[in-house]
PDB file of C-alpha atoms and ligand atoms in Angstrom:
ATOM      1  CA  MET A 202     124.893  94.589 122.855  1.00  0.00           C
ATOM      2  CA  ASP A 203     125.951  90.796 123.717  1.00  0.00           C
ATOM      3  CA  THR A 204     123.691  90.287 126.753  1.00  0.00           C
ATOM      4  CA  MET A 205     121.243  92.869 125.958  1.00  0.00           C
ATOM      5  CA  PHE A 206     118.801  90.350 124.635  1.00  0.00           C
ATOM      6  CA  LEU A 207     119.853  87.356 126.403  1.00  0.00           C
ATOM      7  CA  ASN A 208     116.773  85.612 127.731  1.00  0.00           C
ATOM      8  CA  LYS A 209     114.696  88.732 126.833  1.00  0.00           C
ATOM      9  CA  ASN A 210     111.093  87.790 125.779  1.00  0.00           C
ATOM     10  CA  ILE A 211     110.487  89.297 122.280  1.00  0.00           C
ATOM     11  CA  VAL A 212     107.440  89.184 120.241  1.00  0.00           C
ATOM     12  CA  ILE A 213     107.688  89.790 116.644  1.00  0.00           C
ATOM     13  CA  THR A 214     104.492  90.147 114.484  1.00  0.00           C
ATOM     14  CA  GLY A 215     104.952  89.423 110.608  1.00  0.00           C
ATOM     15  CA  ALA A 216     107.992  87.076 111.255  1.00  0.00           C
ATOM     16  CA  SER A 217     107.427  84.813 108.347  1.00  0.00           C
ATOM     17  CA  SER A 218     109.382  86.892 105.769  1.00  0.00           C
ATOM     18  CA  GLY A 219     110.987  90.269 104.923  1.00  0.00           C
ATOM     19  CA  LEU A 220     111.956  92.406 107.846  1.00  0.00           C
ATOM     20  CA  GLY A 221     110.240  90.677 110.577  1.00  0.00           C
ATOM     21  CA  ALA A 222     112.105  87.202 109.558  1.00  0.00           C
ATOM     22  CA  ALA A 223     115.549  89.107 109.098  1.00  0.00           C
ATOM     23  CA  LEU A 224     115.077  90.893 112.498  1.00  0.00           C
ATOM     24  CA  ALA A 225     114.469  87.499 114.114  1.00  0.00           C
ATOM     25  CA  LYS A 226     117.428  85.921 112.739  1.00  0.00           C
ATOM     26  CA  GLU A 227     119.636  88.904 113.518  1.00  0.00           C
ATOM     27  CA  LEU A 228     118.300  88.627 117.122  1.00  0.00           C
ATOM     28  CA  ALA A 229     118.745  84.904 117.459  1.00  0.00           C
ATOM     29  CA  SER A 230     122.388  84.723 118.183  1.00  0.00           C
ATOM     30  CA  HIS A 231     122.033  86.946 121.246  1.00  0.00           C
ATOM     31  CA  LYS A 232     119.958  84.030 122.816  1.00  0.00           C
ATOM     32  CA  PRO A 233     116.652  85.601 123.483  1.00  0.00           C
ATOM     33  CA  ASN A 234     113.225  83.902 123.598  1.00  0.00           C
ATOM     34  CA  LEU A 235     111.319  84.747 120.580  1.00  0.00           C
ATOM     35  CA  ILE A 236     107.676  84.455 119.992  1.00  0.00           C
ATOM     36  CA  LEU A 237     107.030  84.736 116.202  1.00  0.00           C
ATOM     37  CA  PHE A 238     103.768  85.533 114.915  1.00  0.00           C
ATOM     38  CA  SER A 239     101.927  85.504 111.329  1.00  0.00           C
ATOM     39  CA  ARG A 240      99.582  83.659 109.045  1.00  0.00           C
ATOM     40  CA  ASN A 241     101.918  81.510 107.134  1.00  0.00           C
ATOM     41  CA  ILE A 242     102.787  78.952 109.480  1.00  0.00           C
ATOM     42  CA  ASP A 243     105.235  77.036 107.042  1.00  0.00           C
ATOM     43  CA  LYS A 244     107.253  80.064 106.503  1.00  0.00           C
ATOM     44  CA  LEU A 245     107.144  80.917 110.113  1.00  0.00           C
ATOM     45  CA  LYS A 246     108.526  77.528 111.136  1.00  0.00           C
ATOM     46  CA  GLU A 247     111.432  77.975 108.716  1.00  0.00           C
ATOM     47  CA  ALA A 248     112.281  81.308 110.254  1.00  0.00           C
ATOM     48  CA  ALA A 249     111.982  79.718 113.702  1.00  0.00           C
ATOM     49  CA  LYS A 250     114.057  76.804 112.642  1.00  0.00           C
ATOM     50  CA  PHE A 251     116.851  79.197 111.584  1.00  0.00           C
ATOM     51  CA  CYS A 252     116.633  81.149 114.875  1.00  0.00           C
ATOM     52  CA  ASN A 253     116.543  77.988 116.949  1.00  0.00           C
ATOM     53  CA  GLU A 254     119.833  76.678 115.246  1.00  0.00           C
ATOM     54  CA  LYS A 255     121.354  80.189 116.212  1.00  0.00           C
ATOM     55  CA  GLY A 256     120.726  79.880 119.864  1.00  0.00           C
ATOM     56  CA  ALA A 257     117.097  81.426 120.473  1.00  0.00           C
ATOM     57  CA  ASN A 258     114.539  79.695 122.219  1.00  0.00           C
ATOM     58  CA  VAL A 259     111.537  80.090 119.765  1.00  0.00           C
ATOM     59  CA  ILE A 260     107.897  79.566 119.602  1.00  0.00           C
ATOM     60  CA  SER A 261     105.954  80.093 116.631  1.00  0.00           C
ATOM     61  CA  VAL A 262     102.199  81.242 116.815  1.00  0.00           C
ATOM     62  CA  GLN A 263     100.042  81.169 113.784  1.00  0.00           C
ATOM     63  CA  GLY A 264      97.565  84.039 113.757  1.00  0.00           C
ATOM     64  CA  ASP A 265      96.200  87.177 111.945  1.00  0.00           C
ATOM     65  CA  VAL A 266      96.961  90.657 113.608  1.00  0.00           C
ATOM     66  CA  THR A 267      93.412  91.794 112.501  1.00  0.00           C
ATOM     67  CA  LYS A 268      91.730  89.214 114.459  1.00  0.00           C
ATOM     68  CA  LEU A 269      91.257  89.929 118.375  1.00  0.00           C
ATOM     69  CA  GLU A 270      90.873  86.124 119.075  1.00  0.00           C
ATOM     70  CA  ASP A 271      94.281  85.398 117.394  1.00  0.00           C
ATOM     71  CA  CYS A 272      95.942  88.579 119.343  1.00  0.00           C
ATOM     72  CA  LYS A 273      94.562  87.360 122.578  1.00  0.00           C
ATOM     73  CA  ARG A 274      96.087  83.772 122.022  1.00  0.00           C
ATOM     74  CA  LEU A 275      99.523  85.364 121.109  1.00  0.00           C
ATOM     75  CA  VAL A 276      99.475  87.286 124.503  1.00  0.00           C
ATOM     76  CA  GLU A 277      98.354  84.007 126.288  1.00  0.00           C
ATOM     77  CA  THR A 278     100.934  81.915 124.597  1.00  0.00           C
ATOM     78  CA  THR A 279     103.714  84.291 125.435  1.00  0.00           C
ATOM     79  CA  ILE A 280     102.673  84.703 129.137  1.00  0.00           C
ATOM     80  CA  ASN A 281     102.221  80.945 129.616  1.00  0.00           C
ATOM     81  CA  ASN A 282     105.516  79.941 128.255  1.00  0.00           C
ATOM     82  CA  PHE A 283     107.613  82.754 129.405  1.00  0.00           C
ATOM     83  CA  GLY A 284     105.724  84.745 132.105  1.00  0.00           C
ATOM     84  CA  SER A 285     106.445  88.196 130.771  1.00  0.00           C
ATOM     85  CA  VAL A 286     107.302  90.431 127.619  1.00  0.00           C
ATOM     86  CA  ASP A 287     110.158  92.823 127.218  1.00  0.00           C
ATOM     87  CA  HIS A 288     109.846  93.740 123.695  1.00  0.00           C
ATOM     88  CA  LEU A 289     106.812  94.050 121.310  1.00  0.00           C
ATOM     89  CA  VAL A 290     107.875  94.500 117.827  1.00  0.00           C
ATOM     90  CA  LEU A 291     104.971  95.473 115.583  1.00  0.00           C
ATOM     91  CA  ASN A 292     106.321  94.713 112.080  1.00  0.00           C
ATOM     92  CA  ALA A 293     103.352  93.012 110.172  1.00  0.00           C
ATOM     93  CA  GLY A 294     102.241  95.119 107.438  1.00  0.00           C
ATOM     94  CA  ILE A 295     100.683  95.283 103.778  1.00  0.00           C
ATOM     95  CA  SER A 296     100.785  97.825 101.048  1.00  0.00           C
ATOM     96  CA  MET A 297      99.132  99.306  97.986  1.00  0.00           C
ATOM     97  CA  TRP A 298     100.329 100.358  94.616  1.00  0.00           C
ATOM     98  CA  ALA A 299      97.422 102.338  92.844  1.00  0.00           C
ATOM     99  CA  LYS A 300      96.396 105.797  91.880  1.00  0.00           C
ATOM    100  CA  PHE A 301      93.431 106.746  94.060  1.00  0.00           C
ATOM    101  CA  ASP A 302      91.261 107.833  91.055  1.00  0.00           C
ATOM    102  CA  GLU A 303      91.755 104.403  89.544  1.00  0.00           C
ATOM    103  CA  VAL A 304      90.707 102.314  92.583  1.00  0.00           C
ATOM    104  CA  THR A 305      87.624 100.193  91.961  1.00  0.00           C
ATOM    105  CA  ASP A 306      87.564  98.498  95.433  1.00  0.00           C
ATOM    106  CA  LEU A 307      87.722 100.728  98.511  1.00  0.00           C
ATOM    107  CA  SER A 308      87.790  97.754 100.867  1.00  0.00           C
ATOM    108  CA  LEU A 309      91.682  97.777 100.508  1.00  0.00           C
ATOM    109  CA  PHE A 310      91.672 100.965 102.525  1.00  0.00           C
ATOM    110  CA  GLN A 311      89.897  98.924 105.277  1.00  0.00           C
ATOM    111  CA  LYS A 312      92.328  96.218 105.217  1.00  0.00           C
ATOM    112  CA  LEU A 313      95.240  98.567 105.217  1.00  0.00           C
ATOM    113  CA  ILE A 314      94.053 100.421 108.260  1.00  0.00           C
ATOM    114  CA  GLU A 315      93.240  97.149 110.038  1.00  0.00           C
ATOM    115  CA  THR A 316      96.492  95.502 109.376  1.00  0.00           C
ATOM    116  CA  ASN A 317      98.852  98.395 109.665  1.00  0.00           C
ATOM    117  CA  TYR A 318      97.336 100.555 112.331  1.00  0.00           C
ATOM    118  CA  LEU A 319      94.283  99.057 114.350  1.00  0.00           C
ATOM    119  CA  SER A 320      96.489  95.883 114.881  1.00  0.00           C
ATOM    120  CA  ALA A 321      98.910  98.076 116.939  1.00  0.00           C
ATOM    121  CA  VAL A 322      96.115  99.541 118.999  1.00  0.00           C
ATOM    122  CA  ARG A 323      94.852  95.898 119.685  1.00  0.00           C
ATOM    123  CA  LEU A 324      98.238  94.352 120.377  1.00  0.00           C
ATOM    124  CA  VAL A 325      99.481  97.252 122.547  1.00  0.00           C
ATOM    125  CA  HIS A 326      96.523  97.223 124.548  1.00  0.00           C
ATOM    126  CA  LEU A 327      96.641  93.437 125.305  1.00  0.00           C
ATOM    127  CA  PHE A 328     100.334  93.585 126.001  1.00  0.00           C
ATOM    128  CA  LEU A 329     100.553  96.960 127.906  1.00  0.00           C
ATOM    129  CA  PRO A 330     100.030  95.324 131.554  1.00  0.00           C
ATOM    130  CA  TYR A 331     102.928  93.129 130.899  1.00  0.00           C
ATOM    131  CA  LEU A 332     105.033  95.841 129.415  1.00  0.00           C
ATOM    132  CA  LYS A 333     104.431  97.940 132.180  1.00  0.00           C
ATOM    133  CA  LYS A 334     105.565  95.405 134.594  1.00  0.00           C
ATOM    134  CA  SER A 335     108.790  94.878 132.700  1.00  0.00           C
ATOM    135  CA  LYS A 336     109.284  98.402 131.753  1.00  0.00           C
ATOM    136  CA  GLY A 337     109.579  97.209 128.202  1.00  0.00           C
ATOM    137  CA  LEU A 338     109.849  98.565 124.643  1.00  0.00           C
ATOM    138  CA  ILE A 339     107.326  98.924 121.769  1.00  0.00           C
ATOM    139  CA  THR A 340     109.094  98.824 118.514  1.00  0.00           C
ATOM    140  CA  ALA A 341     106.928  99.666 115.605  1.00  0.00           C
ATOM    141  CA  ILE A 342     108.010  99.233 111.970  1.00  0.00           C
ATOM    142  CA  SER A 343     106.256 102.364 110.538  1.00  0.00           C
ATOM    143  CA  SER A 344     107.709 103.661 107.169  1.00  0.00           C
ATOM    144  CA  ILE A 345     109.135 107.198 105.906  1.00  0.00           C
ATOM    145  CA  GLN A 346     105.550 107.246 104.509  1.00  0.00           C
ATOM    146  CA  GLY A 347     104.286 107.412 108.119  1.00  0.00           C
ATOM    147  CA  GLU A 348     106.063 110.982 107.826  1.00  0.00           C
ATOM    148  CA  ILE A 349     105.682 112.020 104.175  1.00  0.00           C
ATOM    149  CA  ALA A 350     103.282 111.371 101.415  1.00  0.00           C
ATOM    150  CA  VAL A 351     103.998 109.101  98.355  1.00  0.00           C
ATOM    151  CA  PRO A 352     101.883 108.846  95.167  1.00  0.00           C
ATOM    152  CA  TYR A 353     100.170 105.475  94.634  1.00  0.00           C
ATOM    153  CA  HIS A 354     100.374 104.710  98.308  1.00  0.00           C
ATOM    154  CA  SER A 355      97.467 106.791  99.552  1.00  0.00           C
ATOM    155  CA  GLY A 356      95.894 104.145 101.931  1.00  0.00           C
ATOM    156  CA  TYR A 357      99.296 102.837 103.000  1.00  0.00           C
ATOM    157  CA  VAL A 358     100.612 106.316 103.647  1.00  0.00           C
ATOM    158  CA  ALA A 359      97.453 107.030 105.662  1.00  0.00           C
ATOM    159  CA  SER A 360      97.678 103.967 107.727  1.00  0.00           C
ATOM    160  CA  LYS A 361     101.351 104.611 108.636  1.00  0.00           C
ATOM    161  CA  HIS A 362     100.444 108.335 109.431  1.00  0.00           C
ATOM    162  CA  ALA A 363      97.863 107.072 111.948  1.00  0.00           C
ATOM    163  CA  LEU A 364     100.443 104.457 113.551  1.00  0.00           C
ATOM    164  CA  THR A 365     102.885 107.419 113.825  1.00  0.00           C
ATOM    165  CA  GLY A 366     100.228 109.632 115.591  1.00  0.00           C
ATOM    166  CA  PHE A 367      99.163 106.989 117.875  1.00  0.00           C
ATOM    167  CA  LEU A 368     102.401 105.738 119.142  1.00  0.00           C
ATOM    168  CA  ASN A 369     103.838 109.396 119.366  1.00  0.00           C
ATOM    169  CA  THR A 370     100.735 109.912 121.771  1.00  0.00           C
ATOM    170  CA  LEU A 371     101.488 106.840 123.693  1.00  0.00           C
ATOM    171  CA  ARG A 372     105.175 107.679 124.202  1.00  0.00           C
ATOM    172  CA  MET A 373     103.945 110.887 125.919  1.00  0.00           C
ATOM    173  CA  GLU A 374     101.680 108.864 128.321  1.00  0.00           C
ATOM    174  CA  LEU A 375     104.147 105.962 128.886  1.00  0.00           C
ATOM    175  CA  SER A 376     107.547 106.903 128.526  1.00  0.00           C
ATOM    176  CA  ALA A 377     110.015 107.435 131.503  1.00  0.00           C
ATOM    177  CA  LYS A 378     112.120 109.850 129.350  1.00  0.00           C
ATOM    178  CA  GLY A 379     109.590 112.738 128.415  1.00  0.00           C
ATOM    179  CA  GLY A 380     106.373 111.386 129.591  1.00  0.00           C
ATOM    180  CA  SER A 381     104.561 113.681 132.077  1.00  0.00           C
ATOM    181  CA  VAL A 382     101.036 112.136 131.968  1.00  0.00           C
ATOM    182  CA  GLY A 383     100.046 109.053 134.068  1.00  0.00           C
ATOM    183  CA  LYS A 384     101.583 107.089 136.929  1.00  0.00           C
ATOM    184  CA  ASP A 385     103.158 103.955 135.107  1.00  0.00           C
ATOM    185  CA  LYS A 386     106.093 105.326 133.555  1.00  0.00           C
ATOM    186  CA  GLY A 387     108.671 103.122 131.855  1.00  0.00           C
ATOM    187  CA  VAL A 388     107.337 101.807 128.709  1.00  0.00           C
ATOM    188  CA  ASP A 389     109.319 103.168 125.794  1.00  0.00           C
ATOM    189  CA  VAL A 390     108.265 103.593 122.055  1.00  0.00           C
ATOM    190  CA  MET A 391     110.523 103.443 119.071  1.00  0.00           C
ATOM    191  CA  LEU A 392     109.009 104.287 115.760  1.00  0.00           C
ATOM    192  CA  VAL A 393     111.120 102.720 112.834  1.00  0.00           C
ATOM    193  CA  LYS A 394     110.829 104.717 109.457  1.00  0.00           C
ATOM    194  CA  PRO A 395     112.643 102.843 106.805  1.00  0.00           C
ATOM    195  CA  HIS A 396     112.939 103.721 103.048  1.00  0.00           C
ATOM    196  CA  TRP A 397     112.446 101.091 100.425  1.00  0.00           C
ATOM    197  CA  LEU A 398     113.854  97.688 101.571  1.00  0.00           C
ATOM    198  CA  ARG A 399     115.196  94.971  99.346  1.00  0.00           C
ATOM    199  CA  GLY A 400     114.299  91.364  99.506  1.00  0.00           C
ATOM    200  CA  THR A 401     110.809  91.572 100.919  1.00  0.00           C
ATOM    201  CA  ASP A 402     107.356  90.561  99.872  1.00  0.00           C
ATOM    202  CA  LEU A 403     105.702  93.698 100.527  1.00  0.00           C
ATOM    203  CA  ARG A 404     105.358  94.849  96.825  1.00  0.00           C
ATOM    204  CA  LYS A 405     104.307  91.280  95.659  1.00  0.00           C
ATOM    205  CA  ASN A 406     101.537  91.426  98.190  1.00  0.00           C
ATOM    206  CA  ALA A 407     100.427  94.974  97.786  1.00  0.00           C
ATOM    207  CA  PHE A 408      96.903  95.737  96.511  1.00  0.00           C
ATOM    208  CA  ASP A 409      96.365  96.851  93.080  1.00  0.00           C
ATOM    209  CA  LYS A 410      93.614  99.043  91.973  1.00  0.00           C
ATOM    210  CA  ASN A 411      91.015  96.309  92.033  1.00  0.00           C
ATOM    211  CA  GLY A 412      92.073  95.028  95.591  1.00  0.00           C
ATOM    212  CA  ASN A 413      94.186  91.995  94.060  1.00  0.00           C
ATOM    213  CA  LYS A 414      97.615  91.237  95.017  1.00  0.00           C
ATOM    214  CA  ILE A 415     100.152  92.703  92.532  1.00  0.00           C
ATOM    215  CA  GLY A 416     102.210  89.529  92.401  1.00  0.00           C
ATOM    216  CA  GLU A 417     105.823  89.195  91.001  1.00  0.00           C
ATOM    217  CA  THR A 418     106.870  92.045  88.947  1.00  0.00           C
ATOM    218  CA  LYS A 419     110.058  92.783  86.960  1.00  0.00           C
ATOM    219  CA  LYS A 420     110.401  96.321  88.647  1.00  0.00           C
ATOM    220  CA  GLU A 421     113.840  96.860  89.958  1.00  0.00           C
ATOM    221  CA  HIS A 422     114.355  98.066  93.441  1.00  0.00           C
ATOM    222  CA  SER A 423     115.462 101.836  93.736  1.00  0.00           C
ATOM    223  CA  LYS A 424     119.233 102.234  93.929  1.00  0.00           C
ATOM    224  CA  GLU A 425     118.722 103.666  97.215  1.00  0.00           C
ATOM    225  CA  SER A 426     116.941 100.763  98.673  1.00  0.00           C
ATOM    226  CA  ILE A 427     118.302  99.061 101.796  1.00  0.00           C
ATOM    227  CA  SER A 428     119.325  95.496 102.589  1.00  0.00           C
ATOM    228  CA  LEU A 429     117.399  93.780 105.409  1.00  0.00           C
ATOM    229  CA  GLN A 430     120.527  92.859 107.306  1.00  0.00           C
ATOM    230  CA  GLU A 431     121.367  96.631 107.436  1.00  0.00           C
ATOM    231  CA  CYS A 432     118.048  97.630 108.482  1.00  0.00           C
ATOM    232  CA  SER A 433     117.815  94.729 111.156  1.00  0.00           C
ATOM    233  CA  ARG A 434     121.129  95.676 112.604  1.00  0.00           C
ATOM    234  CA  LYS A 435     120.268  99.283 112.919  1.00  0.00           C
ATOM    235  CA  ILE A 436     116.921  98.455 114.436  1.00  0.00           C
ATOM    236  CA  LEU A 437     118.734  96.198 117.170  1.00  0.00           C
ATOM    237  CA  LYS A 438     120.975  99.046 118.103  1.00  0.00           C
ATOM    238  CA  GLY A 439     117.927 101.364 118.168  1.00  0.00           C
ATOM    239  CA  MET A 440     116.236  98.712 120.678  1.00  0.00           C
ATOM    240  CA  VAL A 441     119.456  98.632 122.852  1.00  0.00           C
ATOM    241  CA  ASN A 442     119.621 102.644 123.068  1.00  0.00           C
ATOM    242  CA  ARG A 443     115.713 102.651 123.351  1.00  0.00           C
ATOM    243  CA  LYS A 444     115.580 105.409 120.696  1.00  0.00           C
ATOM    244  CA  ARG A 445     112.511 107.253 120.126  1.00  0.00           C
ATOM    245  CA  GLU A 446     112.735 107.261 116.316  1.00  0.00           C
ATOM    246  CA  LEU A 447     114.910 105.414 113.624  1.00  0.00           C
ATOM    247  CA  VAL A 448     114.966 106.965 110.280  1.00  0.00           C
ATOM    248  CA  ILE A 449     116.784 104.540 107.757  1.00  0.00           C
ATOM    249  CA  PRO A 450     118.944 105.797 106.025  1.00  0.00           C
ATOM    250  CA  GLY A 451     119.459 108.514 108.542  1.00  0.00           C
ATOM    251  CA  LYS A 452     119.931 111.222 105.656  1.00  0.00           C
ATOM    252  CA  LEU A 453     116.273 110.866 105.013  1.00  0.00           C
ATOM    253  CA  LYS A 454     115.344 112.723 108.145  1.00  0.00           C
ATOM    254  CA  LEU A 455     116.220 115.852 106.208  1.00  0.00           C
ATOM    255  CA  LEU A 456     113.439 115.070 103.902  1.00  0.00           C
ATOM    256  CA  THR A 457     110.996 114.857 106.884  1.00  0.00           C
ATOM    257  CA  ILE A 458     112.242 118.469 107.958  1.00  0.00           C
ATOM    258  CA  LEU A 459     111.946 119.624 104.474  1.00  0.00           C
ATOM    259  CA  SER A 460     108.400 118.468 104.258  1.00  0.00           C
ATOM    260  CA  LEU A 461     107.480 120.723 107.281  1.00  0.00           C
ATOM    261  CA  LEU A 462     109.517 123.648 106.280  1.00  0.00           C
ATOM    262  CA  LEU A 463     109.152 123.783 102.412  1.00  0.00           C
ATOM    263  CA  PRO A 464     106.318 121.112 101.627  1.00  0.00           C
ATOM    264  CA  ASN A 465     106.127 122.012  97.820  1.00  0.00           C
ATOM    265  CA  LEU A 466     110.084 121.488  97.434  1.00  0.00           C
ATOM    266  CA  ALA A 467     109.794 118.174  99.410  1.00  0.00           C
ATOM    267  CA  GLU A 468     106.785 117.000  97.205  1.00  0.00           C
ATOM    268  CA  LYS A 469     108.863 117.877  94.002  1.00  0.00           C
ATOM    269  CA  ILE A 470     111.781 115.702  95.322  1.00  0.00           C
ATOM    270  CA  VAL A 471     109.527 112.615  96.151  1.00  0.00           C
ATOM    271  CA  LEU A 472     108.032 113.026  92.763  1.00  0.00           C
ATOM    272  CA  GLY A 473     111.251 113.135  90.981  1.00  0.00           C
ATOM    273  CA  LYS A 474     112.570 110.156  92.741  1.00  0.00           C
ATOM    274  CA  LEU A 475     109.181 108.237  92.008  1.00  0.00           C
ATOM    275  CA  ASN A 476     109.705 109.170  88.114  1.00  0.00           C
ATOM    276  CA  GLU A 477     113.155 107.909  88.271  1.00  0.00           C
ATOM    277  CA  GLN A 478     111.859 104.411  89.341  1.00  0.00           C
ATOM    278  CA  GLU A 479     109.045 104.431  86.737  1.00  0.00           C
TER     279      GLU A 479
HETATM  280  N1  LIG B 108     109.486  96.673 102.095  1.00  0.00           N
HETATM  281  C1  LIG B 108     109.710  98.076 102.335  1.00  0.00           C
HETATM  282  O1  LIG B 108     110.263  98.818 101.366  1.00  0.00           O
HETATM  283  C2  LIG B 108     109.302  98.728 103.693  1.00  0.00           C
HETATM  284  C3  LIG B 108     109.690 100.020 103.914  1.00  0.00           C
HETATM  285  C4  LIG B 108     109.152 100.634 104.970  1.00  0.00           C
HETATM  286  C5  LIG B 108     108.479  99.968 105.978  1.00  0.00           C
HETATM  287  N2  LIG B 108     108.156  98.582 105.592  1.00  0.00           N
HETATM  288  C6  LIG B 108     107.317  98.043 106.740  1.00  0.00           C
HETATM  289  O2  LIG B 108     108.023  96.761 107.081  1.00  0.00           O
HETATM  290  C7  LIG B 108     107.101  95.904 107.652  1.00  0.00           C
HETATM  291  C8  LIG B 108     107.466  94.510 107.194  1.00  0.00           C
HETATM  292  O3  LIG B 108     107.135  94.342 105.624  1.00  0.00           O
HETATM  293  P1  LIG B 108     107.986  93.732 104.788  1.00  0.00           P
HETATM  294  O4  LIG B 108     108.686  94.670 103.704  1.00  0.00           O
HETATM  295  O5  LIG B 108     109.098  92.957 105.379  1.00  0.00           O
HETATM  296  O6  LIG B 108     107.069  93.018 103.791  1.00  0.00           O
HETATM  297  P2  LIG B 108     106.764  91.455 103.818  1.00  0.00           P
HETATM  298  O7  LIG B 108     107.975  90.522 103.284  1.00  0.00           O
HETATM  299  O8  LIG B 108     105.398  91.158 103.067  1.00  0.00           O
HETATM  300  O9  LIG B 108     106.370  90.977 105.397  1.00  0.00           O
HETATM  301  C9  LIG B 108     105.274  91.184 105.919  1.00  0.00           C
HETATM  302  C10 LIG B 108     104.888  90.291 106.997  1.00  0.00           C
HETATM  303  O10 LIG B 108     103.744  90.841 107.719  1.00  0.00           O
HETATM  304  C11 LIG B 108     102.782  89.551 107.724  1.00  0.00           C
HETATM  305  N3  LIG B 108     101.412  89.888 107.783  1.00  0.00           N
HETATM  306  C12 LIG B 108     100.793  90.596 106.876  1.00  0.00           C
HETATM  307  N4  LIG B 108      99.468  90.717 107.250  1.00  0.00           N
HETATM  308  C13 LIG B 108      99.302  90.118 108.359  1.00  0.00           C
HETATM  309  C14 LIG B 108      98.163  89.645 109.148  1.00  0.00           C
HETATM  310  N5  LIG B 108      96.922  90.059 108.759  1.00  0.00           N
HETATM  311  N6  LIG B 108      98.458  88.822 110.306  1.00  0.00           N
HETATM  312  C15 LIG B 108      99.673  88.471 110.726  1.00  0.00           C
HETATM  313  N7  LIG B 108     100.770  88.957 109.961  1.00  0.00           N
HETATM  314  C16 LIG B 108     100.576  89.564 108.790  1.00  0.00           C
HETATM  315  C17 LIG B 108     103.287  88.626 106.656  1.00  0.00           C
HETATM  316  O11 LIG B 108     103.155  87.376 107.173  1.00  0.00           O
HETATM  317  P3  LIG B 108     101.857  86.333 106.703  1.00  0.00           P
HETATM  318  O12 LIG B 108     101.549  86.677 105.300  1.00  0.00           O
HETATM  319  O13 LIG B 108     102.569  85.030 106.997  1.00  0.00           O
HETATM  320  O14 LIG B 108     100.749  86.687 107.709  1.00  0.00           O
HETATM  321  C18 LIG B 108     104.675  88.890 106.659  1.00  0.00           C
HETATM  322  O15 LIG B 108     105.552  88.104 107.765  1.00  0.00           O
HETATM  323  C19 LIG B 108     105.628  96.396 107.272  1.00  0.00           C
HETATM  324  O16 LIG B 108     105.111  96.893 108.324  1.00  0.00           O
HETATM  325  C20 LIG B 108     106.127  97.410 106.109  1.00  0.00           C
HETATM  326  O17 LIG B 108     105.119  98.535 106.032  1.00  0.00           O
HETATM  327  C21 LIG B 108     108.451  98.033 104.542  1.00  0.00           C
END
C-alpha cells in the first residue's frame, strides 16, 4: 500500500468532519495530493493542516455539493492544480431521525436526495472525463441502509438506495472488470456500506420531524458501532484492491443476503437491534 497513493490526486467531499476527515488523515501519510471539499472552511482547514503535517499536499475547497457552481469550481481547482484526478471519494452526506407519519416538513426529503444522491450524479458527471483518462476509481460512501431499510430513516434509506442503484449501473457501463457497455472502460466503482460509526456529526446534524437539526443527544452509540480509524483503514485497503463493494463490518453482508431471501426475518432482526438501542 505504501506507494499506492503516492502523488495520486484524491478528491474527498465532506472532509471537514467524521469519516471524510478520518479518511483524509489516514491517507495523508501516503503522501497523496488531497483536494478536500465541504462547506465549513474552518474545520476543513483544520483537517488540511493535519494532513499537510503528515506529508500530504492539500488544497481545501469551500463549497456545497448541492450547488452546481461549487461542484464545477471543485473540478476546476483540482485540474488547474494537479492536472488530473485518480480518486473521487463521494462522502458528503446528511441524515434524518423521524417517523414518517410525524414528519411536518417534507423538504427534508428533497435535501436528503440532493445531498446524498444528486450530488453524486453531478460530481461524477463533471469528473468523469478526467477519471476516464486516469482509469480512476469512484469510491462512494453509501451505507448498509443503501441495501436494507431502517425505521426513522425513510428519506435517508431512499437516498442511499438511489445512490446504490446509480453507481451499480455506472459500474456496468464503465468498469474494465465486468463492464460490457461502452468503449471507455477502466473507471471502477466501489460502494462502501458501513454500519453505525462512532465519532461523527451525522446524528447531531440529522433532521428531526420538523426539518430542524437534532443537535447533541445523550444517546449512546450502539455497541456494534465502528471506529472511524477502523472504517478508514478498511476503505483504504478496498481502494487499493479496487473492490466493488465493502460492507463494514463484513458480517453484516449476511443481513443483506437474508433481506433478499427471508425479508420478514431480516426486518425482525433490524427492529430488534433498533429496540435495543432505544
Ligand atoms: N455515521 C454513521 O453511522 C454512518 C454510517 C453509514 C454511512 N455513513 C455515511 O458516511 C458519510 C460521512 O458521514 P459522517 O458520519 O462522517 O457524518 P459527518 O461527521 O456529519 O460528516 C458529513 C460531512 O459531509 C459534509 N456535508 C454535508 N452536507 C454537505 C453539503 N451540502 N456540501 C458539502 N459537504 C457537505 C459535512 O461538511 P460541512 O458541514 O462542512 O459541509 C461533513 O464534512 C455520509 O455519506 C454518511 O451517510 C455514516
